[in-house]
Coordinates of C-alpha atoms in Angstrom, one line a residue:
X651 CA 23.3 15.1 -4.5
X652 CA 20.3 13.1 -2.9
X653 CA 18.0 16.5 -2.7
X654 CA 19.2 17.6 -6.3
X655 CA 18.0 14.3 -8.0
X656 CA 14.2 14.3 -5.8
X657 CA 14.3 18.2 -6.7
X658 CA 14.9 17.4 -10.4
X659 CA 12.5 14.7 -10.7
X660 CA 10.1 14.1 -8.1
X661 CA 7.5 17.1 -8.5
X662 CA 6.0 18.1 -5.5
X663 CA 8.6 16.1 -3.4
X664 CA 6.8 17.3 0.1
X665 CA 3.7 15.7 -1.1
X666 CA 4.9 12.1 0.0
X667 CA 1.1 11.1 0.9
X668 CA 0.0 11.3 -2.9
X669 CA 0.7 8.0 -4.4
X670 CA 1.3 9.8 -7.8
X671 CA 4.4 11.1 -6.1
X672 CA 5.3 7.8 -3.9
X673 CA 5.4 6.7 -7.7
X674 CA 7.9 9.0 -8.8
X675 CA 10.3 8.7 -5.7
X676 CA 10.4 4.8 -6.4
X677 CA 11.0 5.5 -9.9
X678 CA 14.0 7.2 -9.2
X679 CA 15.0 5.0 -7.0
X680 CA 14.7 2.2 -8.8
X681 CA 16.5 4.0 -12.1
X682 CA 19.3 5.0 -10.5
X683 CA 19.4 1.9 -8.8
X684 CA 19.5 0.2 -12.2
X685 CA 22.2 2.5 -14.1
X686 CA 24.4 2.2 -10.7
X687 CA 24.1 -1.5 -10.6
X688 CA 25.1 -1.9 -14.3
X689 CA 27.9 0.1 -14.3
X690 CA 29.3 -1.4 -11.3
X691 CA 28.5 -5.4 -12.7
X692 CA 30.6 -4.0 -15.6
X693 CA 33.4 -3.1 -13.8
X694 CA 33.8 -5.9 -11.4
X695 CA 33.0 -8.5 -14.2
X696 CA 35.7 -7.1 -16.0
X697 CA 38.2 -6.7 -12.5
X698 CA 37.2 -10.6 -12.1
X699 CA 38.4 -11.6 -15.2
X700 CA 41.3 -9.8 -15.0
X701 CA 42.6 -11.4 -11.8
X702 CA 41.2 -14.8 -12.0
X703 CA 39.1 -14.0 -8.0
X704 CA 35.8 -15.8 -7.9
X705 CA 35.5 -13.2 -4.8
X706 CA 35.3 -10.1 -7.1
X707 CA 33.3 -12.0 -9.7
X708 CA 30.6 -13.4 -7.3
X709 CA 30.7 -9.4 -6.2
X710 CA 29.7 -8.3 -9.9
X711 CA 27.0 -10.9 -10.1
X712 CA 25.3 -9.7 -6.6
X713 CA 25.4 -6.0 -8.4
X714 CA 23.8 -7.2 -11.2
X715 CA 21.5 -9.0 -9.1
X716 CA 20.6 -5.7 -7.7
X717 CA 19.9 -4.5 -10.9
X718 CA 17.0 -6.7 -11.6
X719 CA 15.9 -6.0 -8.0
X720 CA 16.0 -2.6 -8.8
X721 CA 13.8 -3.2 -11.9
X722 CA 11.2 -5.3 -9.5
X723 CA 11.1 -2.1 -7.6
X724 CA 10.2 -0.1 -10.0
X725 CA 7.7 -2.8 -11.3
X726 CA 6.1 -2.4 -7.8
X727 CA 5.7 1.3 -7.5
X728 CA 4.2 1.0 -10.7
X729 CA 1.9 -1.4 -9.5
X730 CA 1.4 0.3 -6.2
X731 CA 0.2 3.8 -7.9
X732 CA -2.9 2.3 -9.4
X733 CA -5.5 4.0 -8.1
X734 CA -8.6 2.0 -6.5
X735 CA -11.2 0.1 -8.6
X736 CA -13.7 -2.1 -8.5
X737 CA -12.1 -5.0 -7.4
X738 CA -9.6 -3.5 -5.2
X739 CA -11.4 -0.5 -3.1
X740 CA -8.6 0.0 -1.1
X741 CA -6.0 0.8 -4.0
X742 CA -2.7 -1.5 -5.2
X743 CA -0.4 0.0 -2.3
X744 CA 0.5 -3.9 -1.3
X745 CA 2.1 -4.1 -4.5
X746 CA 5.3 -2.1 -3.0
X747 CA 5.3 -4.6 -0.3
X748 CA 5.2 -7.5 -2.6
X749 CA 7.9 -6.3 -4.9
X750 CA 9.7 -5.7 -1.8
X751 CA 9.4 -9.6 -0.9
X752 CA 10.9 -11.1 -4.5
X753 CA 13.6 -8.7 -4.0
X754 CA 14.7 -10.5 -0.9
X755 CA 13.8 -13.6 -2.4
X756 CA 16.7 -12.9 -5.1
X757 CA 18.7 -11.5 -2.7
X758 CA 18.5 -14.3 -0.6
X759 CA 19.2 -17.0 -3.7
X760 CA 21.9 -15.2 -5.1
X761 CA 23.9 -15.9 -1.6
X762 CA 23.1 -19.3 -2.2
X763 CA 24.3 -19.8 -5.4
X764 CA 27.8 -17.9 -4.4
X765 CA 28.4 -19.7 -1.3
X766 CA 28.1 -23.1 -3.3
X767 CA 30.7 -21.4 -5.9
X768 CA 32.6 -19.8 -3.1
X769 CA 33.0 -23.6 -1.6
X770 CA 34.0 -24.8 -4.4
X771 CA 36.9 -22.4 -4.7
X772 CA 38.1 -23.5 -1.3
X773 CA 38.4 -26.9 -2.3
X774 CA 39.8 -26.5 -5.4
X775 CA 41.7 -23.0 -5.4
X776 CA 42.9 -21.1 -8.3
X777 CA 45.6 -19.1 -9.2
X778 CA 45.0 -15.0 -8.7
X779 CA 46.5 -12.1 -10.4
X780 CA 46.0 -8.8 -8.3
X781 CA 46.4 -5.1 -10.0
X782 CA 45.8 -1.8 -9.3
X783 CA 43.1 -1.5 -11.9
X784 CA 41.5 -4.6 -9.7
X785 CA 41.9 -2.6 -6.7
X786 CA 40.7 0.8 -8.2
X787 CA 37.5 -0.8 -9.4
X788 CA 36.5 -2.1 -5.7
X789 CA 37.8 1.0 -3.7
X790 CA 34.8 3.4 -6.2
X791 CA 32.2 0.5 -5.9
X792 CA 32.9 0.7 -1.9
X793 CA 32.2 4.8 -2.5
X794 CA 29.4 4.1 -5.0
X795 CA 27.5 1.5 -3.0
X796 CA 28.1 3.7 0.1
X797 CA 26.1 6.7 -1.6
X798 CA 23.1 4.0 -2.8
X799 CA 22.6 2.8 0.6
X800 CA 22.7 6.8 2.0
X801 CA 20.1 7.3 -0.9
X802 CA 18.0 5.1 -0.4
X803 CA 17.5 5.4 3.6
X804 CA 17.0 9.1 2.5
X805 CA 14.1 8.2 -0.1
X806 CA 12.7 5.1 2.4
X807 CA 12.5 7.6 5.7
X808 CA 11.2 10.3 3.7
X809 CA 8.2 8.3 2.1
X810 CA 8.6 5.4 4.5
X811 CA 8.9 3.0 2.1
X812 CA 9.7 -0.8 3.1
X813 CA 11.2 -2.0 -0.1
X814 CA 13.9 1.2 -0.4
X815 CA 14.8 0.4 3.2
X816 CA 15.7 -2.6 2.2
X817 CA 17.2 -2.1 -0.8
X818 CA 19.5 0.5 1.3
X819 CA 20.3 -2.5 3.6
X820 CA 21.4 -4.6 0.7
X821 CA 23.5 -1.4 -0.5
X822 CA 24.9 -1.0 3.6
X823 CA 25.6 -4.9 3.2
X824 CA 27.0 -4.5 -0.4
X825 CA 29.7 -1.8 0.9
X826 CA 30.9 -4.3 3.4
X827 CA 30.6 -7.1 1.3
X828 CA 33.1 -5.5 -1.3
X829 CA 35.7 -3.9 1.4
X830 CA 36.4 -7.6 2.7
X831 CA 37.2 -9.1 -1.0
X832 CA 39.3 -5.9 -1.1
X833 CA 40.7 -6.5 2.0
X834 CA 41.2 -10.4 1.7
X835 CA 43.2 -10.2 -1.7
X836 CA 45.6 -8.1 -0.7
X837 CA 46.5 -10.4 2.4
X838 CA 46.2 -13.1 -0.4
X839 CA 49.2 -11.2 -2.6
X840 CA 51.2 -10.1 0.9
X841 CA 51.1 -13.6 2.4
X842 CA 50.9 -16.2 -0.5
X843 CA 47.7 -17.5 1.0
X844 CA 44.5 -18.2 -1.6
X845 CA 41.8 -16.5 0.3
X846 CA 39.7 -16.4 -2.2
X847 CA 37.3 -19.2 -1.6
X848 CA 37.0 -17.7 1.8
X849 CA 36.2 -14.3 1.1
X850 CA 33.7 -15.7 -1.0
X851 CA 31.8 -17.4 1.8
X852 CA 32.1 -14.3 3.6
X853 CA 30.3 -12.4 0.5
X854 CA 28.0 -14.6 0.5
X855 CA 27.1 -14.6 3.9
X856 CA 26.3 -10.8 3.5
X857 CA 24.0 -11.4 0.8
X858 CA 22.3 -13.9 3.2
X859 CA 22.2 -11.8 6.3
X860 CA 20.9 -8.8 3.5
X861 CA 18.2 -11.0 2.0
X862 CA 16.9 -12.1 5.8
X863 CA 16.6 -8.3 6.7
X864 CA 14.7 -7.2 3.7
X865 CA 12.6 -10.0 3.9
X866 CA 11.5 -9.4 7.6
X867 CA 11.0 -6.0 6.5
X868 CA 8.2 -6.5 4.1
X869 CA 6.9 -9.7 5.2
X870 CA 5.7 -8.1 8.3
X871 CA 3.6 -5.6 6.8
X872 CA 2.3 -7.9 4.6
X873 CA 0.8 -10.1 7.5
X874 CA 0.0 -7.7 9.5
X875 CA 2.3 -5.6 11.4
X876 CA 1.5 -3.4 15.0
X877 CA 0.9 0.4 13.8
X878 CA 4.2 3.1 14.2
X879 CA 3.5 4.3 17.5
X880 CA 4.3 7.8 16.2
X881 CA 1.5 7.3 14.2
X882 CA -1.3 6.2 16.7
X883 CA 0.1 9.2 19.2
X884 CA -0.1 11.5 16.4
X885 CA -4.3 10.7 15.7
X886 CA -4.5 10.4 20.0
X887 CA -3.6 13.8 20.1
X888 CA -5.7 15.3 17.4
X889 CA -8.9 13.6 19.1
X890 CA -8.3 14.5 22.5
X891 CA -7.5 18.2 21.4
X892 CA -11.1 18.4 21.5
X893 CA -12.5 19.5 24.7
X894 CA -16.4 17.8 23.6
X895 CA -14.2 14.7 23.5
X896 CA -13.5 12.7 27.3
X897 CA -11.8 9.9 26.0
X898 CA -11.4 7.5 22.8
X899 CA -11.2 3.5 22.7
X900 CA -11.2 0.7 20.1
X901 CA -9.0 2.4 17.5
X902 CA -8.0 0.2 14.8
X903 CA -5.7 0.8 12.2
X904 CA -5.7 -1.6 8.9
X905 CA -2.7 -0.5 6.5
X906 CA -3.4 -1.5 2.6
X907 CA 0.1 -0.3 1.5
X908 CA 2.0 3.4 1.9
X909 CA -0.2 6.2 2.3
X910 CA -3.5 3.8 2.2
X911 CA -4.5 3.7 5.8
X912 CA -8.0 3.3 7.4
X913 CA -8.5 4.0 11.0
X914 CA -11.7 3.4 13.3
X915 CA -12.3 4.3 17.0
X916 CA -14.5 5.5 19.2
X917 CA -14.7 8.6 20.9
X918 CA -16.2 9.1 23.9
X919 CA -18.5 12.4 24.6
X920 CA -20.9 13.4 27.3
X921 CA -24.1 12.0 27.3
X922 CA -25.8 15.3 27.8
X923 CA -23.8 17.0 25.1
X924 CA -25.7 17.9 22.4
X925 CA -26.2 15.3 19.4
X926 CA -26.1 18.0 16.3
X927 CA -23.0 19.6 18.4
X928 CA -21.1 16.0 18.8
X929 CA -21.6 15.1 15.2
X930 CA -20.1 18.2 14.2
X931 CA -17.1 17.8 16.3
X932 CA -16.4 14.2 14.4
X933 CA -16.9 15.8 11.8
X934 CA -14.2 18.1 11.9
X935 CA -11.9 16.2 14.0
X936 CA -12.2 13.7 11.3
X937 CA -11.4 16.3 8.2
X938 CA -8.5 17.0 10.1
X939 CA -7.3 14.0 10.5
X940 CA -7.8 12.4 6.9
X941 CA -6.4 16.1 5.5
X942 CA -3.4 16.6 7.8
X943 CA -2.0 12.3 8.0
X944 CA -3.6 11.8 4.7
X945 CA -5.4 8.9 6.3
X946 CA -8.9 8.0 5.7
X947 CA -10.7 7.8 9.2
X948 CA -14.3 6.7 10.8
X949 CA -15.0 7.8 14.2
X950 CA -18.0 6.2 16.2
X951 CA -19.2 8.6 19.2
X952 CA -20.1 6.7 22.1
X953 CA -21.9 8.8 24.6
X954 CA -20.7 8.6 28.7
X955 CA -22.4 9.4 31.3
X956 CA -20.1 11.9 33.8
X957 CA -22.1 12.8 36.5
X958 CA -23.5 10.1 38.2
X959 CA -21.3 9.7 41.3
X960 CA -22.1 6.1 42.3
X961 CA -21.4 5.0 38.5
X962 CA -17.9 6.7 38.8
X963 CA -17.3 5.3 42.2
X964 CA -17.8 1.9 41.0
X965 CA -15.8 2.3 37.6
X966 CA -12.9 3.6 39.6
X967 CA -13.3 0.3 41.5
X968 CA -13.7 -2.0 39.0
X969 CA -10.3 -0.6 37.5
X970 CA -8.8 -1.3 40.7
X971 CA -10.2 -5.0 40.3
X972 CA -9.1 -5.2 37.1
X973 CA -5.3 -3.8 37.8
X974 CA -5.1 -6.2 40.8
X975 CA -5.3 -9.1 38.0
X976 CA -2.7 -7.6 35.6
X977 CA -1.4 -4.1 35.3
X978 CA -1.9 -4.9 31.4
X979 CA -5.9 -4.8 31.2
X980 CA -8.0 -1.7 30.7
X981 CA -11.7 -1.1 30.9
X982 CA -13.6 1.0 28.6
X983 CA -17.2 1.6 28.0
X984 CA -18.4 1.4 31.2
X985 CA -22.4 1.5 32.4
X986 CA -24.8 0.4 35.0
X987 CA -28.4 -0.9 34.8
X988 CA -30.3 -0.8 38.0
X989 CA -33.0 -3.1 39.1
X990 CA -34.9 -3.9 42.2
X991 CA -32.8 -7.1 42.6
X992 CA -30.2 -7.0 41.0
X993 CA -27.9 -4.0 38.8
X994 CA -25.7 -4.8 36.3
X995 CA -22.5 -3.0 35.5
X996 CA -21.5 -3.6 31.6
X997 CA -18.2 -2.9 30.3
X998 CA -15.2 -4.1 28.2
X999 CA -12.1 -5.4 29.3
X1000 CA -9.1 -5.0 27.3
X1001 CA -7.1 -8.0 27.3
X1002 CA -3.4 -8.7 25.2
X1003 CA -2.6 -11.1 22.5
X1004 CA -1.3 -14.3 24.5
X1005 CA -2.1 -13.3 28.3
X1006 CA -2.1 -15.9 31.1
X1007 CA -5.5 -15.9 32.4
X1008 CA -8.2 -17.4 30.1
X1009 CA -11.4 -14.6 29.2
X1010 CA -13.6 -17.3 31.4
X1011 CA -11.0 -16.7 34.3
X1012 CA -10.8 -12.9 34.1
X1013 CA -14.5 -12.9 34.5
X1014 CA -14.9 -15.2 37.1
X1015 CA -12.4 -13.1 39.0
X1016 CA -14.4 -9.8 38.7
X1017 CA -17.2 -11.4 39.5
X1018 CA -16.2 -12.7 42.7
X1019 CA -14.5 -9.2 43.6
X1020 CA -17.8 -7.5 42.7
X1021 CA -20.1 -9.7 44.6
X1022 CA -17.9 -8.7 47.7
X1023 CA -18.6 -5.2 47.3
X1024 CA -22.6 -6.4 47.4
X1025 CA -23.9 -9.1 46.1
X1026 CA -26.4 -7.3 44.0
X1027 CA -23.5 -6.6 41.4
X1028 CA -23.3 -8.6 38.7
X1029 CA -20.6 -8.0 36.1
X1030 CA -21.3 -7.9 32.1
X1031 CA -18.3 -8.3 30.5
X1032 CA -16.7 -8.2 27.0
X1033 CA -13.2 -9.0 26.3
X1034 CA -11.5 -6.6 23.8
X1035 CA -8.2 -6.8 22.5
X1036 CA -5.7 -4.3 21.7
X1037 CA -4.5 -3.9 18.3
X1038 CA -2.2 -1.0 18.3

């Protein structure tokens, strides 16, 4: 059913880099997200009146809750297919993010508002009626919200989409949600105990839980997030396919919204290889890149010198220094200056977020080691961090 509808209308459904088509899957997504969400506030209004169950009626509000959510979404992907202009170089493809963010937001108040109701009920209960039309009506919005939530993960992981994931959580959540008012009534009308207050709490809890996902989900990119590993392996690989190329450091991926990713790093080549040659190889390996993870990409070539046996022995020394402070640091861009007096090696250290040691102390340290080897050494040190 899920291919059928992307087949029908999505054109060029494999194209999930082109935000014209990121546009189209979040239209659909957010249509049929709308018509289901209607039909199903229709329903379980009409069930709730039927039997008197704040339960069931605080389920048809969430659903038409989701409704408008869905309409943000499709608001957003709207937003997020602008392409760039003067004022924002880097496109609109924070826009999905941000929709993403006042979905949970509603999510997160309609639990609220249903768990004040839902008290209420519990301290002054009502009489219920339950039928089989009642019962009908939940069992197909249990099989309904089921397919939404398989939908939607199918759109989300397909075009990795933040706000789809979490509408397919809310769905996941929904499903649940709906099988315990199902479940609760009809212990309600076996034992003569008014659940109903209860199972609202428990509804609303749901929502709750539901609003706090989505919300983690797309505050995180929105601040900041760590690149997917897959990702960073993915543009490793292509690099270092390269025979010209030794090594890479310094990458540094900044994500402006779905399929709006710039990435800098720099590659390292032999200092003797030749410059015309090098830039080519950039060149290429950076056509590649941008054409194949439909990424836009800036590679600065940083030229090592690879045969100069007393600069390798001391590198491979000073990593030896370094990993004898903390497995976690790295050194990159490594060099030696040479003077009558006095030679200077000059490299970066790659430090994480948060680590023990102040950048003073982790100098101080090499320093020390170094002037033990001789006291001629004298380290030049700046501290990187890592950002992937």
């Amino acid at each position: 059913m899920t291919n059928m509808l992307v087949r029908l209308f999505v054109k060029d459904f494999d194209s999930v880099e082109q935000p014209q088509v990121r546009r189209n899957y979040g239209l659909l997504s957010g249509t049929v997200g709308i018509v289901c969400n209607l039909i199903l506030f229709a329903a379980k209004f009409f069930a709730g009146i039927l039997t008197g169950a704040i339960s069931i009626t605080a389920d048809a509000f969430n659903n038409l809750s989701d409704a408008g959510s869905s309409i943000i979404t499709l608001i957003g992907f709207q937003m997020a297919g602008k392409p760039a202009d003067e004022d924002h170089p880097f496109g609109h493809g924070r826009g999905e993010y941000i929709t993403g963010l006042f979905v949970s937001v509603a999510i997160l108040l309609m639990g609220f508002e249903l768990m004040k109701t839902s008290i209420q009920k519990i301290i002054h209960p009502e009489d219920m009626s339950i039928n089989l039309i009642s019962i009908g009506i939940l069992i197909l919005s249990i099989i309904m919200k089921f397919w939404m939530s398989r939908f939607n993960r199918i759109l989300g992981d397909r075009i990795q989409s933040a706000s789809m994931k979490a509408t397919a959580t809310d769905s996941l959540s929904d499903c649940i949600a709906t099988a315990s008012v199902l479940v609760g009534l009809i212990i309600s009308q076996v034992s003569g105990y008014n659940l109903d207050g209860f199972i609202g709490v428990l509804v609303a809890l749901f929502i709750l839980f539901a609003g706090y996902s989505a919300a983690k989900d797309t505050i995180s990119p929105l601040l900041g997030q760590k690149p997917d590993p897959e990702f960073v392996q993915e543009i490793s690989k292509r690099i270092m396919a390269r025979d010209e190329l030794i090594g890479f450091h310094d990458m540094v991926i900044h994500n402006y919204g779905p399929g709006r990713v710039m990435v800098s790093v720099h590659g390292e080549v032999p200092y003797h290889l030749d410059i015309m040659q090098a830039h080519d190889v950039i060149d290429d390996i950076e056509a590649e890149i941008k054409r194949d993870l439909g990424c836009e990409i800036s590679i600065h070539m940083d030229p090592v010198i690879d045969d100069d046996d007393e600069m390798i022995a001391l590198r491979e020394q000073v990593e030896v220094i370094v990993k004898q402070i903390s497995p976690k640091l790295s050194i990159h861009d490594f060099r030696m200056t040479r003077g009558p007096l006095r030679s200077n090696l000059i490299f970066d250290v790659v430090v994480p977020f948060d680590f023990e040691k102040s950048e003073e102390d982790i100098t101080n340290i090499i320093n020390e080691e170094l002037h033990k080897l001789s006291p001629q050494y004298v380290a030049v040190i700046q501290i990187d961090h890592m950002y992937l």
